[in-house]
Amino acid sequence: MTHEKLSMAQALNRALHDEMAADPTVLMFGEDVGPLGGVFRITDGLTATFGEQRCFDTPLAESGIVGMAVGLAMNGMRPVVEMQFDAFAYPAFEQVISHVAKMRNRTRGRVALPMVIRVPYAGGIGGVEHHCDSSEAYYAHTPGLHVVAPSHPSDAYALLRASIASPDPVVFLEPKKLYFVKDEVDTTEEQPPIGTAVVRREGTDATLIAYGPSVPVALEAAAVAAQEGRSLQVVDLRSIVPFDDETVCAAVRSTGRAVVVAEASGFASVSSEIVARVTERCFHSLAAPIRRVTGFDIPFPPPKLEHFQLPGVDRILDAVDDLQWEYP
Amino acid sequence: MTRDPDHLLPTREPVRLIDATGEPTGLAGVAMPPDDALLRAYAALVAGRRLNDQAYALVRQGRLAVYPSSHGQEACQVAAAQVLDDGDWLFPTYRDTVAAVTRGVDPVGVLTLLKGDWHSGYDPYEKNVAPQTTPLATQLPHAVGVAHAATLRGEPTVVMALCGDGGTSEGDFHEALNFAAVFQAPVVFFIQNNEYAISVPLARQSAAPSLAHKGVGYGMPGVRVDGNDVAALLAVLGSAVARARAGEGPQLVEAHTYRMQAHTNADDAGRYRSDDEVAAWTDRDPITRLSAYLSNRGLLSSSDREAFAEAAERLAEVTRDGINRDVTPDPADLFAHVYASPTPQLREQQALLADELARES
Ligand SMILES: Cc1ncc(C[n+]2csc(CCOP(=O)(O)OP(=O)(O)O)c2C)c(N)n1
Ligand SMILES: [Mg+2]
């Protein structure tokens, strides 16, 4: 069976399974990923299938988890580690920034770190504090890390396999709120290389640029706009680093207007970077400054206030309305 | 300050003053707490159990997002609070609702985090209870800082810093113990070893003879105590607090207890432990044990029992009422407390949101 309806959680589980079956050096470890199968069940059944040597629980210490992965990767393994939630990856920050990201460069390419750091991330699940951070900017700002964020189960499958196969470390951001959304997954399809964006919806009036948890919101906005007679194109970055300038800029040039949608706070963010680089490259094709719809510059709110923070359809359409349209 | 490992190593067996049947163990060298302290603890245990069960019910009713219950661990919760003076500090984790409430914090304030109206729902300075901390072990270095500030000012403050067995694996746990020992900070590090960190059993956290053995490596005494024996807990924690207050430095206390329920209601404990294992701990329940001890000695009358149960019921009612009360979220709160005064950008964003909401309504 190659075409199946899978949730993103199932697709990620399948990708791990398939990589572990294909390559005995692939290891999966972290907190509660063994017999429990992870708090989101992404590693469900892997210990049973591949044994405790291949998928295992560690002591509860993120710095230790990532640091050990560095050593394993230095010595012939392809570790995949799970940080239980976005904000619980912070104890590993030193390892990620000073070692995971820099090892290749420090050693003039002699030491590669083929490893994946999986991070369930972002909000929209009514989670309490420290369970809803959009932490992509920290990683994207750090040279040496690939950073990907799928929005669709098919990409989740393909990108995770590509990430495990990558010679470079990948921070793999999994939008928690999309874990249990199902869609068609083709497991035989050629893997999209890390670094390619995709046009999710064709449109001619303006381009919405989104990634991870914000893609379904952008698609919803485009659907509403269509009813109102405005044709919005939606680009899903999939990969934040490397950034697919070509696809994104071609899309923006084709419409001449753009809005970036992201859940993370806007200041000094991935969305700022997108606006900057697209403006630099597409200035003469733009009919209006690129707008951003992002989270406010505040700590992620508690559950009862989270809806104020998350980009929604209305906010996106307001931004689109602001794109200096010329009315006949 | 002693560096003699013989004075720092824990005993082979956890300190136990009352056995599971409610009889005194007659352990030499550790005095039984006075009757009134035990009676006070009993009242708090009954209230704590009721609060745990009430909070769990509120999750089922959709009023709390989640509840990490300390059902079965109430003796640890109660003792940690009861051995402190008013000027002391308590540093709780997400599991330590009952400890915070026993110290006098409003239960609705403590559960606000889980209700989702705000993050920390009480004023930490009112009862000297730090905000409950979720990122594991990260509160422990803060506890050392609070204690050291008091030392610098010559105040007799002691800090009770709580942590789980899983939390002892985090780097911050080790850094905090080391700092506390180097600065001789008046901190009691109190580990509730409930055998699990979500699904991961203790054996996967540590290969040490016990968690209390970690103290010797930093130069502080480590003590093991039966975590379901509130008498032993009051004695051990009480002497650790007294020792810290006397300027003799920090101490590590490991209580052996058990998480009777799943990690939270969102967890499926059947995936990683057996019902038999859980059932074996039912016999060691902290409340039954103290109840038997007090009753056998004629220290607990039926009217006491009734009064305690009634007080517990009132606590549950206050909690229920408070949590069932819907608070209309004020979006202005989002911007009010990020900085001492909002940045120009935050003012702008607040105005944008207000405008958006005005247009919606
Ligand atoms: C730094 C960090 N990593 C991971 C988590 C997720 N997490 C929450 S509770 C928990 C288990 C903690 O176990 P333990 O310290 O034994 O405390 P208990 O829950 O048993 O009281 C985990 C892994 C977290 N809160 N913080
Ligand atoms: Mg535990």
XYZ file of C-alpha atoms and ligand atoms in Angstrom:
716
model
C 0.000 0.000 0.000
C 1.526 3.295 -0.976
C -1.387 5.695 -0.724
C -2.867 5.842 2.729
C -4.678 8.260 4.958
C -2.365 8.923 7.847
C -2.185 11.513 10.577
C 1.057 13.436 10.857
C 1.810 11.435 14.016
C 1.370 8.189 12.104
C 3.379 9.469 9.162
C 6.271 10.415 11.431
C 6.067 7.024 13.116
C 6.128 5.352 9.704
C 9.132 7.401 8.617
C 11.059 6.437 11.750
C 10.108 2.833 11.260
C 11.158 2.801 7.622
C 14.497 4.504 8.272
C 15.266 2.201 11.197
C 14.441 -0.806 9.053
C 16.595 0.447 6.207
C 19.615 1.527 8.252
C 20.785 -0.264 11.419
C 22.756 2.794 12.539
C 19.572 4.830 13.045
C 18.807 5.148 16.765
C 15.823 6.807 18.413
C 16.028 8.032 22.007
C 14.778 10.579 24.503
C 12.226 10.884 27.304
C 9.318 8.398 27.339
C 10.001 7.349 23.733
C 10.593 3.688 24.653
C 7.770 1.454 25.911
C 5.344 4.387 26.187
C 5.948 5.377 22.583
C 6.365 9.064 23.367
C 3.816 11.387 24.921
C 2.460 11.983 21.404
C 2.998 8.332 20.401
C 5.372 9.251 17.573
C 7.690 6.399 18.535
C 4.907 3.928 19.219
C 5.999 0.325 18.681
C 9.607 1.107 17.756
C 11.098 -0.480 20.872
C 8.946 -3.555 20.353
C 9.973 -3.812 16.708
C 13.637 -2.876 16.834
C 14.597 -3.628 20.420
C 15.837 -1.563 23.332
C 19.190 -0.957 21.698
C 17.585 0.975 18.863
C 14.760 2.898 20.550
C 15.209 3.742 24.201
C 14.485 6.019 27.128
C 17.294 8.043 28.616
C 17.678 9.741 31.965
C 15.653 12.922 32.030
C 18.199 15.453 30.757
C 17.987 17.191 27.418
C 21.577 18.395 27.396
C 22.661 14.820 27.991
C 20.377 13.543 25.247
C 21.662 15.945 22.605
C 25.244 15.719 23.809
C 25.206 11.928 23.639
C 23.686 12.148 20.169
C 26.684 14.258 19.119
C 29.054 11.531 20.266
C 27.014 8.774 18.661
C 26.938 10.691 15.386
C 30.706 11.223 15.598
C 31.074 7.494 15.867
C 29.045 6.059 13.049
C 25.440 6.310 14.264
C 22.505 8.321 12.988
C 20.729 9.402 16.143
C 17.226 10.820 16.186
C 16.321 12.432 19.503
C 13.024 13.717 20.789
C 12.704 16.817 22.926
C 9.401 16.256 24.705
C 8.098 19.784 24.099
C 9.481 22.948 22.484
C 10.404 24.696 25.733
C 11.924 21.560 27.236
C 14.602 21.614 24.548
C 16.192 24.671 26.165
C 18.404 22.770 28.601
C 20.088 21.394 25.453
C 20.713 24.849 24.005
C 24.444 24.817 24.711
C 24.884 21.468 22.974
C 22.794 22.541 19.993
C 24.391 25.934 19.468
C 28.011 25.219 20.362
C 28.377 21.675 19.123
C 25.604 20.326 16.932
C 25.656 23.428 14.757
C 29.409 23.991 14.687
C 31.122 20.624 14.588
C 31.481 20.418 10.813
C 32.865 23.931 10.564
C 35.226 23.587 13.523
C 36.785 20.490 12.028
C 37.009 21.756 8.438
C 34.421 19.226 7.406
C 36.164 16.241 8.961
C 33.442 15.549 11.505
C 29.851 15.478 10.284
C 26.887 15.145 12.609
C 24.095 13.319 10.824
C 21.487 13.683 13.552
C 17.911 14.827 13.920
C 16.455 16.742 16.845
C 12.691 16.271 16.777
C 10.750 18.997 18.549
C 6.968 18.925 19.020
C 6.334 22.650 18.806
C 4.011 25.649 18.740
C 0.546 26.281 20.148
C -3.075 25.803 19.310
C -3.553 22.891 21.698
C -4.607 24.786 24.821
C -1.368 23.815 26.502
C -0.124 25.345 29.746
C 3.055 27.423 29.915
C 6.262 25.997 28.391
C 4.278 23.660 26.123
C 3.507 25.994 23.222
C 6.663 27.871 22.247
C 7.478 28.647 18.653
C 11.230 28.292 18.967
C 12.219 28.205 15.284
C 14.034 31.543 15.293
C 16.639 30.370 17.811
C 17.580 27.484 15.573
C 17.188 29.250 12.248
C 19.475 32.022 13.487
C 22.225 29.508 14.187
C 24.396 28.688 11.168
C 25.027 24.984 10.753
C 21.532 23.719 11.499
C 18.912 22.747 9.001
C 15.446 23.645 10.247
C 12.297 22.117 8.788
C 8.627 22.378 9.751
C 6.126 20.253 7.822
C 2.452 21.119 7.655
C 1.194 18.009 5.883
C 1.537 14.325 6.806
C 3.044 13.543 3.408
C 5.812 16.086 3.918
C 6.246 14.953 7.499
C 6.993 11.473 6.233
C 9.270 12.512 3.424
C 11.077 15.262 5.289
C 11.780 13.085 8.304
C 13.298 10.421 6.088
C 15.317 13.063 4.265
C 16.409 14.559 7.595
C 17.647 11.225 8.893
C 19.505 10.657 5.648
C 20.986 14.167 5.677
C 24.710 14.531 6.346
C 23.927 17.631 8.412
C 22.053 18.036 11.674
C 18.373 18.859 11.297
C 16.060 20.492 13.807
C 12.737 18.921 12.923
C 9.813 21.002 14.159
C 6.543 19.103 14.455
C 3.424 21.283 14.805
C 1.607 19.637 17.689
C -1.793 20.901 16.678
C -1.454 19.061 13.354
C -0.341 15.728 14.814
C -3.743 14.137 14.531
C -4.966 15.664 11.277
C -5.194 12.987 8.616
C -4.494 13.191 4.923
C -3.282 11.137 2.007
C 0.347 10.070 2.301
C 2.349 8.598 -0.543
C 5.279 6.737 0.968
C 6.812 5.850 -2.388
C 7.045 9.342 -3.733
C 10.461 10.879 -4.217
C 11.402 12.696 -1.026
C 11.301 16.457 -1.389
C 14.832 17.562 -0.684
C 15.210 19.658 2.427
C 15.190 23.244 1.215
C 12.207 23.186 -1.102
C 9.031 25.146 -0.626
C 5.796 24.203 -2.342
C 2.835 26.151 -3.677
C -0.121 24.679 -1.795
C -2.795 26.702 -3.515
C -2.636 28.633 -6.745
C -3.789 32.233 -6.730
C -3.227 35.433 -8.625
C -3.950 38.405 -6.371
C -1.583 37.956 -3.436
C 0.707 35.347 -1.896
C 0.416 34.023 1.640
C 3.723 32.623 2.887
C 3.474 30.209 5.797
C 5.103 27.160 7.377
C 4.253 24.477 9.899
C 1.183 25.226 12.044
C 0.259 28.353 10.078
C -0.207 26.671 6.713
C -3.723 25.322 7.354
C -4.727 28.764 8.660
C -3.387 30.402 5.497
C -5.246 27.877 3.339
C -8.427 28.575 5.247
C -7.952 32.309 4.718
C -7.429 31.725 1.014
C -10.630 29.708 0.838
C -12.587 32.493 2.529
C -10.970 35.121 0.298
C -11.972 33.136 -2.772
C -15.610 33.424 -1.736
C -15.093 37.156 -1.505
C -13.631 37.239 -5.001
C -9.961 37.489 -4.128
C -7.519 34.862 -5.347
C -4.798 34.084 -2.816
C -1.842 31.877 -3.479
C -0.410 29.907 -0.546
C 3.244 28.932 -0.284
C 4.290 26.357 2.322
C 7.985 26.782 3.126
C 8.383 23.291 4.634
C 12.043 24.109 5.089
C 13.115 27.261 6.923
C 16.837 26.528 6.547
C 17.834 26.134 3.760
C 15.393 28.727 2.502
C 13.897 28.256 -0.957
C 14.320 31.793 -2.298
C 13.524 30.651 -5.801
C 10.065 29.231 -5.173
C 9.050 31.929 -2.719
C 10.253 34.826 -4.885
C 8.733 33.397 -8.050
C 5.426 33.130 -6.227
C 5.561 36.681 -4.892
C 6.576 38.088 -8.274
C 3.601 36.380 -9.860
C 1.144 38.185 -7.596
C 3.044 41.320 -6.580
C 1.662 41.242 -3.064
C 2.459 39.092 -0.026
C 1.585 38.413 3.586
C 3.759 36.252 5.838
C 1.855 34.216 8.419
C 3.607 32.743 11.455
C 2.640 31.854 14.986
C 5.960 32.980 16.503
C 6.372 36.490 17.864
C 7.248 38.808 14.993
C 10.239 40.678 16.372
C 13.591 39.394 15.067
C 11.860 36.307 13.751
C 11.772 33.941 10.796
C 8.940 36.085 9.431
C 11.200 39.173 9.581
C 13.789 37.279 7.586
C 11.252 36.266 4.971
C 10.073 39.843 4.519
C 13.632 41.126 4.301
C 14.866 38.658 1.738
C 11.778 38.745 -0.440
C 11.788 42.540 -0.413
C 15.459 42.606 -1.368
C 14.815 40.295 -4.270
C 11.356 41.298 -5.461
C 11.165 45.025 -4.679
C 10.315 46.039 -8.205
C 7.564 43.456 -8.480
C 5.847 44.525 -5.290
C 2.732 46.680 -5.365
C 2.772 47.071 -1.581
C 5.063 46.447 1.367
C 4.906 42.841 2.515
C 2.744 42.499 5.599
C 3.183 40.083 8.484
C 0.619 38.367 10.641
C 2.483 36.905 13.603
C 2.119 36.306 17.289
C 2.473 39.422 19.430
C 5.830 40.071 21.081
C 4.740 38.465 24.333
C 5.387 35.177 26.125
C 2.971 32.571 24.793
C -0.347 33.144 26.617
C -2.143 30.730 28.943
C -4.833 28.493 27.390
C -7.753 30.864 27.938
C -5.975 33.695 26.116
C -4.211 31.749 23.402
C -6.775 32.612 20.729
C -5.718 36.264 20.929
C -2.171 35.291 19.996
C -2.656 32.822 17.170
C -2.888 34.182 13.636
C -6.442 33.620 12.428
C -8.323 33.998 9.196
C -9.661 37.472 9.984
C -6.277 38.850 10.888
C -4.803 37.432 7.702
C -7.582 38.870 5.552
C -7.212 42.257 7.266
C -3.548 42.212 6.324
C -4.426 41.263 2.764
C -6.889 44.178 2.642
C -4.022 46.454 3.584
C -1.937 45.625 0.530
C -2.665 48.910 -1.275
C -5.211 47.622 -3.696
C -6.230 49.920 -6.499
C -9.944 49.939 -6.832
C -11.399 50.876 -10.211
C 31.140 21.876 58.077
C 32.048 18.234 57.826
C 33.613 16.553 54.854
C 33.580 13.199 56.567
C 31.632 10.921 54.234
C 30.353 8.933 57.206
C 28.333 11.958 58.252
C 27.075 12.635 54.755
C 25.979 9.187 53.600
C 22.364 8.113 53.978
C 21.334 5.201 56.125
C 20.711 1.838 54.493
C 17.017 1.923 55.288
C 14.791 4.966 54.957
C 13.902 6.598 58.266
C 10.533 5.230 59.378
C 8.799 6.063 62.649
C 5.370 4.545 62.036
C 5.042 1.312 60.094
C 2.375 0.499 57.531
C 0.076 -0.941 60.197
C 0.265 2.222 62.278
C 2.646 0.907 64.939
C 5.720 2.877 66.037
C 8.958 1.366 64.756
C 10.891 2.453 67.833
C 13.726 3.685 65.617
C 16.523 4.981 67.839
C 17.899 8.474 67.429
C 14.923 10.057 65.696
C 12.279 11.500 67.980
C 8.585 11.058 67.255
C 7.046 14.490 66.536
C 4.710 15.793 69.246
C 1.080 14.671 69.177
C -0.272 18.075 68.194
C 2.035 18.218 65.180
C 0.818 14.790 64.091
C -2.795 15.781 64.551
C -2.241 18.933 62.515
C -0.573 16.813 59.826
C -3.504 14.434 59.858
C -5.960 17.246 59.208
C -3.784 18.488 56.358
C -3.488 14.984 54.890
C -7.232 14.547 54.818
C -7.634 17.979 53.240
C -4.846 17.294 50.754
C -6.361 14.006 49.652
C -9.725 15.642 49.207
C -8.159 18.443 47.184
C -6.336 15.966 44.939
C -9.522 14.089 44.245
C -11.478 17.290 43.686
C -8.924 18.585 41.200
C -8.950 15.279 39.364
C -12.726 15.473 39.108
C -12.467 19.015 37.774
C -10.321 17.736 34.927
C -12.953 15.184 34.031
C -15.521 17.962 34.043
C -13.364 19.962 31.666
C -12.688 22.742 34.177
C -8.939 22.125 34.435
C -6.753 21.438 31.392
C -4.829 18.778 33.252
C -3.922 17.807 36.837
C -0.731 16.140 38.014
C -2.051 14.573 41.207
C -0.040 13.939 44.354
C -2.543 11.264 45.439
C -0.504 8.939 47.661
C 2.237 11.518 48.129
C 0.270 13.756 50.499
C 2.534 12.993 53.463
C 5.464 14.539 51.579
C 3.359 17.510 50.525
C 2.078 18.199 54.017
C 5.386 17.720 55.816
C 7.282 19.941 53.369
C 4.943 22.813 54.204
C 4.436 22.103 57.880
C 8.105 22.194 58.911
C 8.538 25.746 57.592
C 8.210 29.017 59.492
C 6.272 31.918 58.024
C 9.421 33.652 56.807
C 10.729 30.553 55.035
C 10.271 29.795 51.361
C 8.757 26.901 49.451
C 9.699 26.126 45.828
C 7.043 23.792 44.408
C 6.771 21.970 41.091
C 3.617 21.338 39.065
C 2.874 18.315 41.269
C 2.999 20.216 44.534
C -0.445 21.803 44.678
C -1.122 20.287 48.090
C 2.176 21.551 49.541
C 1.389 25.090 48.399
C -2.162 24.913 49.742
C -0.977 23.453 53.049
C 1.305 26.469 53.337
C -1.771 28.633 53.021
C -1.920 29.605 49.370
C -5.439 29.894 47.985
C -6.212 26.628 46.120
C -7.865 28.477 43.256
C -4.716 30.546 42.871
C -2.591 27.419 42.812
C -4.806 25.718 40.225
C -5.029 28.798 37.991
C -2.085 27.478 35.989
C -4.085 24.367 35.128
C -7.362 26.203 34.704
C -5.610 28.284 32.102
C -6.577 31.814 33.178
C -2.965 32.764 33.777
C 0.395 31.085 34.402
C 1.007 31.674 38.100
C -2.208 32.451 39.917
C -0.954 33.738 43.266
C 1.410 36.329 44.691
C 4.636 34.473 45.533
C 5.516 37.046 48.221
C 2.285 36.591 50.124
C 3.175 33.210 51.593
C 6.739 32.955 50.263
C 5.794 30.287 47.773
C 7.611 30.549 44.445
C 5.589 30.045 41.258
C 5.107 26.348 40.569
C 7.766 25.327 38.085
C 7.312 23.009 35.129
C 10.743 22.952 33.417
C 12.267 20.271 35.586
C 14.814 21.181 38.270
C 15.156 24.737 36.960
C 13.683 26.110 40.201
C 16.474 24.630 42.303
C 19.181 27.198 41.513
C 16.560 29.899 42.239
C 16.032 28.351 45.661
C 19.754 28.650 46.328
C 19.662 32.318 45.323
C 16.701 33.112 47.548
C 18.431 31.390 50.447
C 21.713 33.154 49.813
C 20.051 36.568 49.685
C 18.581 35.895 53.112
C 21.999 34.849 54.402
C 23.559 38.047 53.053
C 20.948 40.074 54.935
C 21.407 38.009 58.087
C 17.851 36.680 58.005
C 17.048 33.227 59.407
C 15.200 32.084 56.249
C 15.278 28.462 55.119
C 14.242 27.381 51.622
C 12.458 24.105 50.938
C 13.108 23.170 47.300
C 10.983 20.379 45.850
C 11.902 18.106 42.972
C 10.920 14.736 41.516
C 13.097 11.668 40.977
C 13.240 12.361 37.242
C 14.260 15.937 37.882
C 17.451 14.778 39.609
C 18.842 13.841 36.195
C 18.772 17.419 34.927
C 21.939 19.488 35.014
C 20.281 22.213 37.092
C 19.735 19.757 39.932
C 23.462 19.139 40.176
C 24.452 22.757 39.768
C 22.018 23.810 42.469
C 23.311 21.253 44.972
C 26.885 22.222 44.271
C 26.190 25.941 44.642
C 24.217 25.396 47.808
C 27.013 23.366 49.371
C 29.781 25.749 48.280
C 27.891 28.765 49.642
C 26.479 26.815 52.601
C 23.077 28.099 51.608
C 20.176 27.241 53.921
C 18.307 25.032 51.466
C 16.611 21.693 51.981
C 16.458 19.827 48.674
C 13.515 17.502 49.003
C 13.098 14.795 46.376
C 9.787 13.010 46.173
C 10.919 9.773 44.622
C 7.609 8.389 43.369
C 9.363 5.744 41.241
C 8.407 7.253 37.890
C 9.079 10.156 35.587
C 5.981 9.811 33.418
C 6.684 6.290 32.072
C 10.351 6.064 32.921
C 11.182 4.070 36.065
C 13.783 5.158 38.584
C 16.289 2.578 37.338
C 16.571 4.585 34.112
C 17.326 7.799 35.997
C 20.112 6.755 38.246
C 22.487 3.904 38.988
C 23.352 5.371 42.396
C 22.575 3.278 45.512
C 19.870 5.850 46.240
C 19.123 9.403 45.178
C 20.087 10.566 48.666
C 23.589 9.259 47.958
C 24.022 12.122 45.522
C 24.469 14.486 48.481
C 27.897 13.182 49.461
C 29.333 14.130 46.070
C 28.545 17.750 46.761
C 29.457 17.711 50.421
C 26.020 17.714 51.982
C 24.254 15.053 54.014
C 21.785 12.838 52.207
C 18.905 11.311 54.149
C 16.369 8.694 53.083
C 12.930 8.726 54.563
C 9.713 6.762 54.161
C 7.634 9.130 52.037
C 4.347 7.698 53.264
C 5.150 8.171 56.935
C 4.347 11.731 57.822
C 5.874 11.365 61.292
C 9.244 10.393 59.823
C 8.968 13.168 57.244
C 8.212 15.796 59.881
C 11.188 14.586 61.926
C 13.664 14.385 59.042
C 12.616 17.551 57.217
C 12.227 19.381 60.518
C 15.784 18.596 61.529
C 17.090 19.494 58.049
C 15.360 22.873 58.357
C 16.717 23.418 61.869
C 20.194 22.510 60.730
C 20.018 24.892 57.764
C 18.667 27.655 60.008
C 21.557 27.126 62.397
C 23.968 27.887 59.548
C 25.095 24.314 58.998
C 24.283 24.333 55.302
C 22.079 22.478 52.871
C 20.778 18.951 53.034
C 19.351 16.473 50.555
C 16.302 14.457 51.591
C 14.899 11.648 49.472
C 11.401 10.424 50.296
C 10.384 7.001 49.024
C 6.808 7.232 47.875
C 4.665 6.318 44.893
C 2.611 8.095 42.263
C -0.706 6.288 42.742
C -2.344 7.778 39.661
C -1.186 8.344 36.114
C 1.330 11.160 35.547
C -1.631 13.341 34.625
C -5.085 12.470 33.396
C -3.600 12.656 29.867
C -1.291 9.735 30.599
C -2.064 6.034 30.215
C -0.123 4.360 33.033
C -1.329 0.918 31.935
C 1.254 1.111 29.171
C 4.194 0.901 31.532
C 3.197 -0.484 34.941
C 0.981 -3.207 36.305
C -2.091 -2.882 38.492
C -0.433 -5.248 40.974
C 2.445 -2.875 41.411
C 0.048 -0.033 42.174
C -2.060 -2.182 44.486
C 0.973 -3.067 46.609
C 1.324 0.607 47.475
C -2.287 0.993 48.518
C -1.403 -0.830 51.741
C 1.180 1.820 52.519
C -1.230 4.718 52.273
C -0.020 7.658 54.358
C -3.453 8.571 55.707
C -4.512 5.091 56.806
C -1.219 4.680 58.578
C -1.379 7.896 60.572
C -5.041 7.374 61.281
C -4.300 3.956 62.811
C -1.430 5.327 64.881
C -3.463 8.224 66.262
C -6.581 6.135 66.871
C -4.677 3.385 68.669
C -3.378 6.017 71.042
C -6.711 7.689 71.597
C -5.442 10.856 69.939
C -8.074 10.975 67.226
C -11.676 11.143 68.373
C -14.579 10.611 66.055
C -15.502 14.252 66.470
C -11.951 15.212 65.349
C -12.412 13.003 62.337
C -15.703 14.636 61.498
C -14.277 18.108 61.927
C -11.317 17.312 59.651
C -13.529 15.733 57.008
C -15.788 18.754 57.131
C -12.871 21.151 56.747
C -11.643 19.083 53.805
C -15.081 19.257 52.256
C -15.119 23.037 52.656
C -11.725 23.242 50.945
C -13.057 21.135 48.075
C -16.090 23.374 47.833
C -14.072 26.585 47.754
C -11.860 25.029 45.111
C -14.788 23.825 43.047
C -16.591 27.151 43.229
C -13.489 29.105 42.315
C -12.560 26.875 39.413
C -16.127 26.743 38.133
C -16.295 30.521 38.082
C -15.595 31.704 34.555
C -13.263 34.645 34.361
C -13.573 36.730 31.215
C -10.047 36.903 29.877
C -8.793 40.457 29.492
C -6.518 40.733 26.469
C -4.855 43.783 28.019
C -3.223 41.385 30.492
C -1.209 39.948 27.628
C 0.753 43.167 27.265
C 0.752 44.528 30.802
C 3.418 42.411 32.433
C 6.012 41.610 29.795
C 8.166 44.523 30.992
C 7.946 47.003 33.848
C 6.359 49.295 31.319
C 5.306 48.162 27.853
C 7.602 48.940 24.947
C 6.275 51.256 22.243
C 5.858 48.182 20.053
C 3.751 46.410 22.653
C 1.536 49.475 23.053
C 1.020 49.450 19.320
C 0.187 45.748 19.292
C -2.204 46.147 22.182
C -4.014 48.914 20.297
C -4.197 46.751 17.182
C -5.765 43.915 19.138
C -8.211 46.241 20.871
C -9.223 47.642 17.500
C -9.650 44.164 16.069
C -11.843 43.104 18.997
C -13.894 46.297 18.776
C -14.572 45.637 15.114
C -15.556 42.043 15.874
C -18.157 42.977 18.440
C 13.186 20.288 31.239
C 11.966 19.433 31.129
N 11.989 18.328 30.356
C 10.894 17.581 30.188
C 9.725 17.906 30.814
C 8.462 17.086 30.578
N 8.069 16.395 31.806
C 7.151 16.914 32.639
S 6.992 16.024 34.016
C 8.111 14.886 33.514
C 8.476 13.764 34.423
C 9.039 14.269 35.706
O 9.261 13.227 36.593
P 9.688 13.479 38.097
O 10.776 14.508 38.171
O 9.972 12.165 38.683
O 8.417 14.155 38.768
P 6.935 13.549 38.943
O 6.162 13.976 37.735
O 7.040 12.082 39.087
O 6.405 14.223 40.156
C 8.593 15.215 32.250
C 9.556 14.428 31.478
C 9.740 19.054 31.629
N 8.658 19.454 32.301
N 10.860 19.799 31.770
Mg 8.672 10.959 39.734
